[in-house]
JSON list of C-alpha atoms in Angstrom, two decimals:
[
{"chain": "A", "resi": 1, "resn": "ASP", "atom": "CA", "xyz": [12.79, 6.36, 5.07]},
{"chain": "A", "resi": 2, "resn": "SER", "atom": "CA", "xyz": [10.98, 3.03, 5.42]},
{"chain": "A", "resi": 3, "resn": "GLY", "atom": "CA", "xyz": [14.12, 0.90, 5.17]},
{"chain": "A", "resi": 4, "resn": "VAL", "atom": "CA", "xyz": [12.82, -0.81, 2.02]},
{"chain": "A", "resi": 5, "resn": "THR", "atom": "CA", "xyz": [14.92, -0.08, -1.05]},
{"chain": "A", "resi": 6, "resn": "GLN", "atom": "CA", "xyz": [13.95, -0.46, -4.67]},
{"chain": "A", "resi": 7, "resn": "THR", "atom": "CA", "xyz": [15.99, -0.14, -7.83]},
{"chain": "A", "resi": 8, "resn": "PRO", "atom": "CA", "xyz": [15.84, 1.38, -10.33]},
{"chain": "A", "resi": 9, "resn": "LYS", "atom": "CA", "xyz": [13.75, 4.47, -9.55]},
{"chain": "A", "resi": 10, "resn": "HIS", "atom": "CA", "xyz": [12.77, 4.96, -13.16]},
{"chain": "A", "resi": 11, "resn": "LEU", "atom": "CA", "xyz": [12.74, 2.62, -16.11]},
{"chain": "A", "resi": 12, "resn": "ILE", "atom": "CA", "xyz": [11.86, 3.51, -19.68]},
{"chain": "A", "resi": 13, "resn": "THR", "atom": "CA", "xyz": [11.65, 0.72, -22.19]},
{"chain": "A", "resi": 14, "resn": "ALA", "atom": "CA", "xyz": [9.88, -0.37, -25.34]},
{"chain": "A", "resi": 15, "resn": "THR", "atom": "CA", "xyz": [6.99, -2.74, -25.95]},
{"chain": "A", "resi": 16, "resn": "GLY", "atom": "CA", "xyz": [8.01, -6.37, -26.12]},
{"chain": "A", "resi": 17, "resn": "GLN", "atom": "CA", "xyz": [11.01, -5.91, -23.86]},
{"chain": "A", "resi": 18, "resn": "ARG", "atom": "CA", "xyz": [11.79, -7.52, -20.51]},
{"chain": "A", "resi": 19, "resn": "VAL", "atom": "CA", "xyz": [12.79, -5.75, -17.30]},
{"chain": "A", "resi": 20, "resn": "THR", "atom": "CA", "xyz": [13.73, -6.71, -13.76]},
{"chain": "A", "resi": 21, "resn": "LEU", "atom": "CA", "xyz": [12.79, -4.70, -10.70]},
{"chain": "A", "resi": 22, "resn": "ARG", "atom": "CA", "xyz": [14.70, -5.25, -7.51]},
{"chain": "A", "resi": 23, "resn": "CYS", "atom": "CA", "xyz": [13.67, -4.90, -3.87]},
{"chain": "A", "resi": 24, "resn": "SER", "atom": "CA", "xyz": [15.55, -5.21, -0.60]},
{"chain": "A", "resi": 25, "resn": "PRO", "atom": "CA", "xyz": [13.29, -5.55, 2.43]},
{"chain": "A", "resi": 26, "resn": "ARG", "atom": "CA", "xyz": [13.86, -4.05, 5.84]},
{"chain": "A", "resi": 27, "resn": "SER", "atom": "CA", "xyz": [16.37, -5.91, 7.95]},
{"chain": "A", "resi": 28, "resn": "GLY", "atom": "CA", "xyz": [14.63, -8.82, 9.65]},
{"chain": "A", "resi": 29, "resn": "ASP", "atom": "CA", "xyz": [11.49, -8.77, 7.51]},
{"chain": "A", "resi": 30, "resn": "LEU", "atom": "CA", "xyz": [10.74, -12.15, 5.97]},
{"chain": "A", "resi": 31, "resn": "SER", "atom": "CA", "xyz": [7.71, -11.18, 3.89]},
{"chain": "A", "resi": 32, "resn": "VAL", "atom": "CA", "xyz": [7.96, -9.28, 0.64]},
{"chain": "A", "resi": 33, "resn": "TYR", "atom": "CA", "xyz": [4.97, -8.03, -1.33]},
{"chain": "A", "resi": 34, "resn": "TRP", "atom": "CA", "xyz": [4.72, -6.51, -4.79]},
{"chain": "A", "resi": 35, "resn": "TYR", "atom": "CA", "xyz": [2.01, -4.02, -5.72]},
{"chain": "A", "resi": 36, "resn": "GLN", "atom": "CA", "xyz": [1.20, -2.18, -8.91]},
{"chain": "A", "resi": 37, "resn": "GLN", "atom": "CA", "xyz": [-0.21, 1.35, -8.86]},
{"chain": "A", "resi": 38, "resn": "SER", "atom": "CA", "xyz": [-1.83, 2.69, -12.00]},
{"chain": "A", "resi": 39, "resn": "LEU", "atom": "CA", "xyz": [-4.35, 5.42, -12.66]},
{"chain": "A", "resi": 40, "resn": "ASP", "atom": "CA", "xyz": [-7.07, 3.08, -13.90]},
{"chain": "A", "resi": 41, "resn": "GLN", "atom": "CA", "xyz": [-6.52, 0.10, -11.56]},
{"chain": "A", "resi": 42, "resn": "GLY", "atom": "CA", "xyz": [-5.40, 1.84, -8.38]},
{"chain": "A", "resi": 43, "resn": "LEU", "atom": "CA", "xyz": [-3.19, -0.13, -5.99]},
{"chain": "A", "resi": 44, "resn": "GLN", "atom": "CA", "xyz": [-3.27, -3.82, -6.83]},
{"chain": "A", "resi": 45, "resn": "PHE", "atom": "CA", "xyz": [-1.55, -6.67, -5.05]},
{"chain": "A", "resi": 46, "resn": "LEU", "atom": "CA", "xyz": [0.59, -8.78, -7.34]},
{"chain": "A", "resi": 47, "resn": "ILE", "atom": "CA", "xyz": [2.42, -11.40, -5.31]},
{"chain": "A", "resi": 48, "resn": "GLN", "atom": "CA", "xyz": [3.80, -12.21, -1.86]},
{"chain": "A", "resi": 49, "resn": "TYR", "atom": "CA", "xyz": [6.84, -14.17, -0.78]},
{"chain": "A", "resi": 50, "resn": "TYR", "atom": "CA", "xyz": [7.64, -15.35, 2.70]},
{"chain": "A", "resi": 51, "resn": "ASN", "atom": "CA", "xyz": [11.16, -16.51, 3.51]},
{"chain": "A", "resi": 52, "resn": "GLY", "atom": "CA", "xyz": [11.80, -17.56, -0.06]},
{"chain": "A", "resi": 53, "resn": "GLU", "atom": "CA", "xyz": [8.48, -19.27, -0.71]},
{"chain": "A", "resi": 54, "resn": "GLU", "atom": "CA", "xyz": [5.58, -17.92, -2.70]},
{"chain": "A", "resi": 55, "resn": "ARG", "atom": "CA", "xyz": [2.74, -17.22, -0.26]},
{"chain": "A", "resi": 56, "resn": "ALA", "atom": "CA", "xyz": [0.02, -15.69, -2.37]},
{"chain": "A", "resi": 57, "resn": "LYS", "atom": "CA", "xyz": [-0.74, -14.48, -5.85]},
{"chain": "A", "resi": 58, "resn": "GLY", "atom": "CA", "xyz": [-3.01, -11.64, -6.79]},
{"chain": "A", "resi": 59, "resn": "ASN", "atom": "CA", "xyz": [-3.72, -9.97, -10.09]},
{"chain": "A", "resi": 60, "resn": "ILE", "atom": "CA", "xyz": [-0.39, -10.90, -11.58]},
{"chain": "A", "resi": 61, "resn": "LEU", "atom": "CA", "xyz": [-0.19, -11.52, -15.30]},
{"chain": "A", "resi": 62, "resn": "GLU", "atom": "CA", "xyz": [1.43, -14.68, -16.65]},
{"chain": "A", "resi": 63, "resn": "ARG", "atom": "CA", "xyz": [4.04, -12.44, -18.30]},
{"chain": "A", "resi": 64, "resn": "PHE", "atom": "CA", "xyz": [5.15, -11.38, -14.84]},
{"chain": "A", "resi": 65, "resn": "SER", "atom": "CA", "xyz": [7.10, -13.48, -12.37]},
{"chain": "A", "resi": 66, "resn": "ALA", "atom": "CA", "xyz": [8.93, -12.94, -9.13]},
{"chain": "A", "resi": 67, "resn": "GLN", "atom": "CA", "xyz": [11.26, -14.65, -6.74]},
{"chain": "A", "resi": 68, "resn": "GLN", "atom": "CA", "xyz": [12.78, -14.13, -3.33]},
{"chain": "A", "resi": 69, "resn": "PHE", "atom": "CA", "xyz": [16.40, -15.08, -2.83]},
{"chain": "A", "resi": 70, "resn": "PRO", "atom": "CA", "xyz": [18.12, -16.59, 0.23]},
{"chain": "A", "resi": 71, "resn": "ASP", "atom": "CA", "xyz": [19.27, -13.13, 1.34]},
{"chain": "A", "resi": 72, "resn": "LEU", "atom": "CA", "xyz": [15.55, -12.17, 1.21]},
{"chain": "A", "resi": 73, "resn": "HIS", "atom": "CA", "xyz": [15.81, -9.62, -1.56]},
{"chain": "A", "resi": 74, "resn": "SER", "atom": "CA", "xyz": [13.22, -10.02, -4.26]},
{"chain": "A", "resi": 75, "resn": "GLU", "atom": "CA", "xyz": [13.01, -9.43, -7.98]},
{"chain": "A", "resi": 76, "resn": "LEU", "atom": "CA", "xyz": [9.96, -8.85, -10.14]},
{"chain": "A", "resi": 77, "resn": "ASN", "atom": "CA", "xyz": [10.41, -9.79, -13.77]},
{"chain": "A", "resi": 78, "resn": "LEU", "atom": "CA", "xyz": [8.13, -8.27, -16.38]},
{"chain": "A", "resi": 79, "resn": "SER", "atom": "CA", "xyz": [8.33, -9.61, -19.92]},
{"chain": "A", "resi": 80, "resn": "SER", "atom": "CA", "xyz": [6.69, -8.99, -23.30]},
{"chain": "A", "resi": 81, "resn": "LEU", "atom": "CA", "xyz": [5.90, -5.54, -22.02]},
{"chain": "A", "resi": 82, "resn": "GLU", "atom": "CA", "xyz": [2.82, -3.71, -23.23]},
{"chain": "A", "resi": 83, "resn": "LEU", "atom": "CA", "xyz": [1.88, -0.05, -23.03]},
{"chain": "A", "resi": 84, "resn": "GLY", "atom": "CA", "xyz": [-0.61, -0.89, -20.30]},
{"chain": "A", "resi": 85, "resn": "ASP", "atom": "CA", "xyz": [2.14, -2.17, -18.04]},
{"chain": "A", "resi": 86, "resn": "SER", "atom": "CA", "xyz": [3.28, 1.39, -17.47]},
{"chain": "A", "resi": 87, "resn": "ALA", "atom": "CA", "xyz": [2.78, 1.98, -13.75]},
{"chain": "A", "resi": 88, "resn": "LEU", "atom": "CA", "xyz": [4.43, 2.46, -10.39]},
{"chain": "A", "resi": 89, "resn": "TYR", "atom": "CA", "xyz": [5.59, -0.82, -8.91]},
{"chain": "A", "resi": 90, "resn": "PHE", "atom": "CA", "xyz": [5.96, -0.94, -5.17]},
{"chain": "A", "resi": 91, "resn": "CYS", "atom": "CA", "xyz": [7.65, -3.45, -2.98]},
{"chain": "A", "resi": 92, "resn": "ALA", "atom": "CA", "xyz": [6.71, -3.74, 0.67]},
{"chain": "A", "resi": 93, "resn": "SER", "atom": "CA", "xyz": [7.98, -5.84, 3.54]},
{"chain": "A", "resi": 94, "resn": "SER", "atom": "CA", "xyz": [6.73, -6.85, 6.95]},
{"chain": "A", "resi": 95, "resn": "VAL", "atom": "CA", "xyz": [7.98, -8.84, 9.88]},
{"chain": "A", "resi": 96, "resn": "GLY", "atom": "CA", "xyz": [4.86, -10.90, 10.43]},
{"chain": "A", "resi": 97, "resn": "GLN", "atom": "CA", "xyz": [1.29, -11.65, 9.57]},
{"chain": "A", "resi": 98, "resn": "TYR", "atom": "CA", "xyz": [-0.54, -8.92, 11.46]},
{"chain": "A", "resi": 99, "resn": "ASN", "atom": "CA", "xyz": [2.09, -6.26, 11.21]},
{"chain": "A", "resi": 100, "resn": "GLU", "atom": "CA", "xyz": [2.04, -3.22, 9.01]},
{"chain": "A", "resi": 101, "resn": "GLN", "atom": "CA", "xyz": [3.77, -3.35, 5.68]},
{"chain": "A", "resi": 102, "resn": "PHE", "atom": "CA", "xyz": [6.53, -0.87, 4.94]},
{"chain": "A", "resi": 103, "resn": "PHE", "atom": "CA", "xyz": [6.72, 0.34, 1.37]},
{"chain": "A", "resi": 104, "resn": "GLY", "atom": "CA", "xyz": [9.69, 1.18, -0.77]},
{"chain": "A", "resi": 105, "resn": "PRO", "atom": "CA", "xyz": [9.83, 4.35, -2.89]},
{"chain": "A", "resi": 106, "resn": "GLY", "atom": "CA", "xyz": [8.68, 2.46, -5.98]},
{"chain": "A", "resi": 107, "resn": "THR", "atom": "CA", "xyz": [9.93, 1.96, -9.52]},
{"chain": "A", "resi": 108, "resn": "ARG", "atom": "CA", "xyz": [8.20, 3.97, -12.19]},
{"chain": "A", "resi": 109, "resn": "LEU", "atom": "CA", "xyz": [8.00, 1.92, -15.37]},
{"chain": "A", "resi": 110, "resn": "THR", "atom": "CA", "xyz": [7.23, 3.62, -18.66]},
{"chain": "A", "resi": 111, "resn": "VAL", "atom": "CA", "xyz": [6.66, 1.43, -21.70]},
{"chain": "A", "resi": 112, "resn": "LEU", "atom": "CA", "xyz": [6.84, 3.29, -25.00]},
{"chain": "B", "resi": 1, "resn": "ALA", "atom": "CA", "xyz": [-14.88, -10.92, -0.63]},
{"chain": "B", "resi": 2, "resn": "GLN", "atom": "CA", "xyz": [-13.00, -8.26, 1.26]},
{"chain": "B", "resi": 3, "resn": "SER", "atom": "CA", "xyz": [-13.24, -4.71, 0.05]},
{"chain": "B", "resi": 4, "resn": "VAL", "atom": "CA", "xyz": [-12.61, -1.16, 1.11]},
{"chain": "B", "resi": 5, "resn": "ALA", "atom": "CA", "xyz": [-14.47, 1.94, 0.01]},
{"chain": "B", "resi": 6, "resn": "GLN", "atom": "CA", "xyz": [-13.31, 5.51, 0.20]},
{"chain": "B", "resi": 7, "resn": "PRO", "atom": "CA", "xyz": [-16.37, 7.46, -0.88]},
{"chain": "B", "resi": 8, "resn": "GLU", "atom": "CA", "xyz": [-14.64, 10.81, -1.37]},
{"chain": "B", "resi": 9, "resn": "ASP", "atom": "CA", "xyz": [-12.13, 11.38, -4.15]},
{"chain": "B", "resi": 10, "resn": "GLN", "atom": "CA", "xyz": [-11.07, 14.65, -2.55]},
{"chain": "B", "resi": 11, "resn": "VAL", "atom": "CA", "xyz": [-11.46, 16.36, 0.79]},
{"chain": "B", "resi": 12, "resn": "ASN", "atom": "CA", "xyz": [-10.79, 20.06, 1.18]},
{"chain": "B", "resi": 13, "resn": "VAL", "atom": "CA", "xyz": [-10.20, 21.63, 4.56]},
{"chain": "B", "resi": 14, "resn": "ALA", "atom": "CA", "xyz": [-8.80, 24.90, 5.87]},
{"chain": "B", "resi": 15, "resn": "GLU", "atom": "CA", "xyz": [-5.61, 24.83, 7.89]},
{"chain": "B", "resi": 16, "resn": "GLY", "atom": "CA", "xyz": [-6.35, 24.58, 11.60]},
{"chain": "B", "resi": 17, "resn": "ASN", "atom": "CA", "xyz": [-9.72, 22.93, 11.08]},
{"chain": "B", "resi": 18, "resn": "PRO", "atom": "CA", "xyz": [-10.43, 19.30, 11.94]},
{"chain": "B", "resi": 19, "resn": "LEU", "atom": "CA", "xyz": [-10.31, 16.82, 9.09]},
{"chain": "B", "resi": 20, "resn": "THR", "atom": "CA", "xyz": [-11.98, 13.49, 8.44]},
{"chain": "B", "resi": 21, "resn": "VAL", "atom": "CA", "xyz": [-11.22, 11.07, 5.63]},
{"chain": "B", "resi": 22, "resn": "LYS", "atom": "CA", "xyz": [-13.83, 8.35, 5.35]},
{"chain": "B", "resi": 23, "resn": "CYS", "atom": "CA", "xyz": [-13.36, 4.61, 4.91]},
{"chain": "B", "resi": 24, "resn": "THR", "atom": "CA", "xyz": [-15.80, 1.72, 5.07]},
{"chain": "B", "resi": 25, "resn": "TYR", "atom": "CA", "xyz": [-14.90, -1.92, 4.77]},
{"chain": "B", "resi": 26, "resn": "SER", "atom": "CA", "xyz": [-16.37, -5.31, 4.08]},
{"chain": "B", "resi": 27, "resn": "VAL", "atom": "CA", "xyz": [-14.62, -8.38, 5.46]},
{"chain": "B", "resi": 28, "resn": "SER", "atom": "CA", "xyz": [-15.37, -11.86, 6.64]},
{"chain": "B", "resi": 29, "resn": "GLY", "atom": "CA", "xyz": [-14.08, -12.35, 10.14]},
{"chain": "B", "resi": 30, "resn": "ASN", "atom": "CA", "xyz": [-12.20, -9.82, 12.20]},
{"chain": "B", "resi": 31, "resn": "PRO", "atom": "CA", "xyz": [-11.04, -6.74, 10.32]},
{"chain": "B", "resi": 32, "resn": "TYR", "atom": "CA", "xyz": [-7.41, -5.66, 10.34]},
{"chain": "B", "resi": 33, "resn": "LEU", "atom": "CA", "xyz": [-7.39, -2.10, 9.07]},
{"chain": "B", "resi": 34, "resn": "PHE", "atom": "CA", "xyz": [-4.65, 0.30, 8.03]},
{"chain": "B", "resi": 35, "resn": "TRP", "atom": "CA", "xyz": [-4.18, 3.87, 6.86]},
{"chain": "B", "resi": 36, "resn": "TYR", "atom": "CA", "xyz": [-1.33, 4.93, 4.60]},
{"chain": "B", "resi": 37, "resn": "VAL", "atom": "CA", "xyz": [-0.36, 8.29, 3.16]},
{"chain": "B", "resi": 38, "resn": "GLN", "atom": "CA", "xyz": [1.35, 8.92, -0.16]},
{"chain": "B", "resi": 39, "resn": "TYR", "atom": "CA", "xyz": [3.14, 12.16, -0.93]},
{"chain": "B", "resi": 40, "resn": "PRO", "atom": "CA", "xyz": [3.92, 13.06, -4.56]},
{"chain": "B", "resi": 41, "resn": "ASN", "atom": "CA", "xyz": [6.55, 10.82, -6.11]},
{"chain": "B", "resi": 42, "resn": "ARG", "atom": "CA", "xyz": [6.95, 8.90, -2.88]},
{"chain": "B", "resi": 43, "resn": "GLY", "atom": "CA", "xyz": [6.05, 5.48, -1.57]},
{"chain": "B", "resi": 44, "resn": "LEU", "atom": "CA", "xyz": [3.27, 4.81, 0.89]},
{"chain": "B", "resi": 45, "resn": "GLN", "atom": "CA", "xyz": [3.92, 5.69, 4.50]},
{"chain": "B", "resi": 46, "resn": "PHE", "atom": "CA", "xyz": [2.22, 3.78, 7.30]},
{"chain": "B", "resi": 47, "resn": "LEU", "atom": "CA", "xyz": [0.07, 5.98, 9.56]},
{"chain": "B", "resi": 48, "resn": "LEU", "atom": "CA", "xyz": [-1.80, 3.65, 11.87]},
{"chain": "B", "resi": 49, "resn": "LYS", "atom": "CA", "xyz": [-3.54, 0.31, 12.21]},
{"chain": "B", "resi": 50, "resn": "TYR", "atom": "CA", "xyz": [-6.41, -1.36, 14.02]},
{"chain": "B", "resi": 51, "resn": "ILE", "atom": "CA", "xyz": [-5.99, -4.99, 14.96]},
{"chain": "B", "resi": 52, "resn": "THR", "atom": "CA", "xyz": [-7.95, -5.26, 18.20]},
{"chain": "B", "resi": 53, "resn": "GLY", "atom": "CA", "xyz": [-8.58, -3.29, 21.37]},
{"chain": "B", "resi": 54, "resn": "ASP", "atom": "CA", "xyz": [-9.55, 0.35, 21.70]},
{"chain": "B", "resi": 55, "resn": "ASN", "atom": "CA", "xyz": [-11.74, 1.71, 18.94]},
{"chain": "B", "resi": 56, "resn": "LEU", "atom": "CA", "xyz": [-9.74, 4.94, 18.81]},
{"chain": "B", "resi": 57, "resn": "VAL", "atom": "CA", "xyz": [-6.31, 4.34, 17.36]},
{"chain": "B", "resi": 58, "resn": "LYS", "atom": "CA", "xyz": [-3.57, 6.94, 17.49]},
{"chain": "B", "resi": 59, "resn": "GLY", "atom": "CA", "xyz": [-0.93, 7.10, 14.81]},
{"chain": "B", "resi": 60, "resn": "SER", "atom": "CA", "xyz": [1.83, 9.17, 13.30]},
{"chain": "B", "resi": 61, "resn": "TYR", "atom": "CA", "xyz": [1.81, 12.94, 12.70]},
{"chain": "B", "resi": 62, "resn": "GLY", "atom": "CA", "xyz": [-1.16, 13.54, 15.02]},
{"chain": "B", "resi": 63, "resn": "PHE", "atom": "CA", "xyz": [-3.55, 11.35, 13.05]},
{"chain": "B", "resi": 64, "resn": "GLU", "atom": "CA", "xyz": [-6.06, 9.03, 14.67]},
{"chain": "B", "resi": 65, "resn": "ALA", "atom": "CA", "xyz": [-8.76, 6.72, 13.41]},
{"chain": "B", "resi": 66, "resn": "GLU", "atom": "CA", "xyz": [-12.01, 5.53, 14.87]},
{"chain": "B", "resi": 67, "resn": "PHE", "atom": "CA", "xyz": [-13.06, 1.93, 14.35]},
{"chain": "B", "resi": 68, "resn": "ASN", "atom": "CA", "xyz": [-16.82, 1.45, 14.32]},
{"chain": "B", "resi": 69, "resn": "LYS", "atom": "CA", "xyz": [-17.86, -2.16, 13.98]},
{"chain": "B", "resi": 70, "resn": "SER", "atom": "CA", "xyz": [-21.59, -1.54, 13.64]},
{"chain": "B", "resi": 71, "resn": "GLN", "atom": "CA", "xyz": [-21.04, 0.93, 10.81]},
{"chain": "B", "resi": 72, "resn": "THR", "atom": "CA", "xyz": [-18.09, -1.03, 9.38]},
{"chain": "B", "resi": 73, "resn": "SER", "atom": "CA", "xyz": [-16.12, 2.19, 9.21]},
{"chain": "B", "resi": 74, "resn": "PHE", "atom": "CA", "xyz": [-12.58, 3.27, 9.98]},
{"chain": "B", "resi": 75, "resn": "HIS", "atom": "CA", "xyz": [-12.45, 7.02, 9.45]},
{"chain": "B", "resi": 76, "resn": "LEU", "atom": "CA", "xyz": [-9.17, 8.89, 9.65]},
{"chain": "B", "resi": 77, "resn": "LYS", "atom": "CA", "xyz": [-9.18, 12.08, 11.71]},
{"chain": "B", "resi": 78, "resn": "LYS", "atom": "CA", "xyz": [-6.97, 14.90, 12.82]},
{"chain": "B", "resi": 79, "resn": "PRO", "atom": "CA", "xyz": [-8.03, 17.68, 15.19]},
{"chain": "B", "resi": 80, "resn": "SER", "atom": "CA", "xyz": [-6.12, 20.46, 13.41]},
{"chain": "B", "resi": 81, "resn": "ALA", "atom": "CA", "xyz": [-5.04, 20.14, 9.78]},
{"chain": "B", "resi": 82, "resn": "LEU", "atom": "CA", "xyz": [-1.73, 21.40, 8.44]},
{"chain": "B", "resi": 83, "resn": "VAL", "atom": "CA", "xyz": [-0.94, 22.44, 4.88]},
{"chain": "B", "resi": 84, "resn": "SER", "atom": "CA", "xyz": [1.76, 19.77, 4.94]},
{"chain": "B", "resi": 85, "resn": "ASP", "atom": "CA", "xyz": [-0.94, 17.11, 5.46]},
{"chain": "B", "resi": 86, "resn": "SER", "atom": "CA", "xyz": [-1.98, 17.59, 1.83]},
{"chain": "B", "resi": 87, "resn": "ALA", "atom": "CA", "xyz": [-1.44, 14.20, 0.21]},
{"chain": "B", "resi": 88, "resn": "LEU", "atom": "CA", "xyz": [-3.18, 11.05, -1.00]},
{"chain": "B", "resi": 89, "resn": "TYR", "atom": "CA", "xyz": [-4.58, 8.85, 1.74]},
{"chain": "B", "resi": 90, "resn": "PHE", "atom": "CA", "xyz": [-5.31, 5.14, 1.40]},
{"chain": "B", "resi": 91, "resn": "CYS", "atom": "CA", "xyz": [-7.37, 2.91, 3.64]},
{"chain": "B", "resi": 92, "resn": "ALA", "atom": "CA", "xyz": [-6.56, -0.80, 3.49]},
{"chain": "B", "resi": 93, "resn": "VAL", "atom": "CA", "xyz": [-7.80, -4.05, 4.94]},
{"chain": "B", "resi": 94, "resn": "ARG", "atom": "CA", "xyz": [-5.76, -7.19, 5.47]},
{"chain": "B", "resi": 95, "resn": "SER", "atom": "CA", "xyz": [-6.99, -10.10, 3.47]},
{"chain": "B", "resi": 96, "resn": "SER", "atom": "CA", "xyz": [-8.19, -13.13, 5.37]},
{"chain": "B", "resi": 97, "resn": "GLY", "atom": "CA", "xyz": [-6.72, -16.58, 4.93]},
{"chain": "B", "resi": 98, "resn": "ASN", "atom": "CA", "xyz": [-3.13, -17.61, 4.61]},
{"chain": "B", "resi": 99, "resn": "THR", "atom": "CA", "xyz": [-2.00, -14.41, 2.96]},
{"chain": "B", "resi": 100, "resn": "ASP", "atom": "CA", "xyz": [-1.74, -11.02, 4.58]},
{"chain": "B", "resi": 101, "resn": "LYS", "atom": "CA", "xyz": [-1.90, -9.02, 1.40]},
{"chain": "B", "resi": 102, "resn": "LEU", "atom": "CA", "xyz": [-3.52, -5.61, 1.69]},
{"chain": "B", "resi": 103, "resn": "ILE", "atom": "CA", "xyz": [-6.64, -4.62, -0.20]},
{"chain": "B", "resi": 104, "resn": "PHE", "atom": "CA", "xyz": [-6.61, -0.89, -0.78]},
{"chain": "B", "resi": 105, "resn": "GLY", "atom": "CA", "xyz": [-9.32, 1.66, -1.30]},
{"chain": "B", "resi": 106, "resn": "THR", "atom": "CA", "xyz": [-9.16, 4.00, -4.25]},
{"chain": "B", "resi": 107, "resn": "GLY", "atom": "CA", "xyz": [-7.58, 6.77, -2.23]},
{"chain": "B", "resi": 108, "resn": "THR", "atom": "CA", "xyz": [-8.72, 10.20, -1.08]},
{"chain": "B", "resi": 109, "resn": "ARG", "atom": "CA", "xyz": [-6.81, 13.32, -1.95]},
{"chain": "B", "resi": 110, "resn": "LEU", "atom": "CA", "xyz": [-6.64, 15.68, 1.01]},
{"chain": "B", "resi": 111, "resn": "GLN", "atom": "CA", "xyz": [-6.11, 19.34, 0.21]},
{"chain": "B", "resi": 112, "resn": "VAL", "atom": "CA", "xyz": [-5.45, 21.66, 3.14]},
{"chain": "B", "resi": 113, "resn": "PHE", "atom": "CA", "xyz": [-5.71, 25.34, 2.28]},
{"chain": "B", "resi": 114, "resn": "PRO", "atom": "CA", "xyz": [-3.81, 28.05, 4.16]}
]
């Protein structure tokens, strides 16, 4: 158990809908990262937050957004969902810049 | 641009034999390298990292990795494979600049046969 929690574990929804994925980092970790894992794209970095502030953006679509709250948990919002958004979404956290990232169990999103 | 290559989609090894999973990288500046393992329907688990220091890094579950700067490689090794080591292994490099996002390789599936 990495100490990073993600909810829900599975999410099935329809095209055009909006969903919210939630992540709680390990106690004491200020950085939260979101990654997407799909068969065709592999593991792709989406976005990073550090202590409530956006630190970096990767291959994140404009339909996607995220935020980190004062208690350091983070949410990833996916809207106008398309079939191609079906993937595993991972959250990770770390204590500092050069430290390893610890990954949550992921949320499997299926868009029908 | 930083990148990581894992040239083998799958590695097969008999239980008890040594295993190697290959990784090469391309970075500007000093490389910060990581290995993760993913079991079916699970998240990624951290195995080991190289930041600086000794070229041979020891990690979890008996795994180690050898950093070779001249060959820009960071191969994962284990002296004696277990069936339970069968999983998907990812090499990653920390991005340079203000972000410490990880750039992952495509993954190598390790199959250990009894």
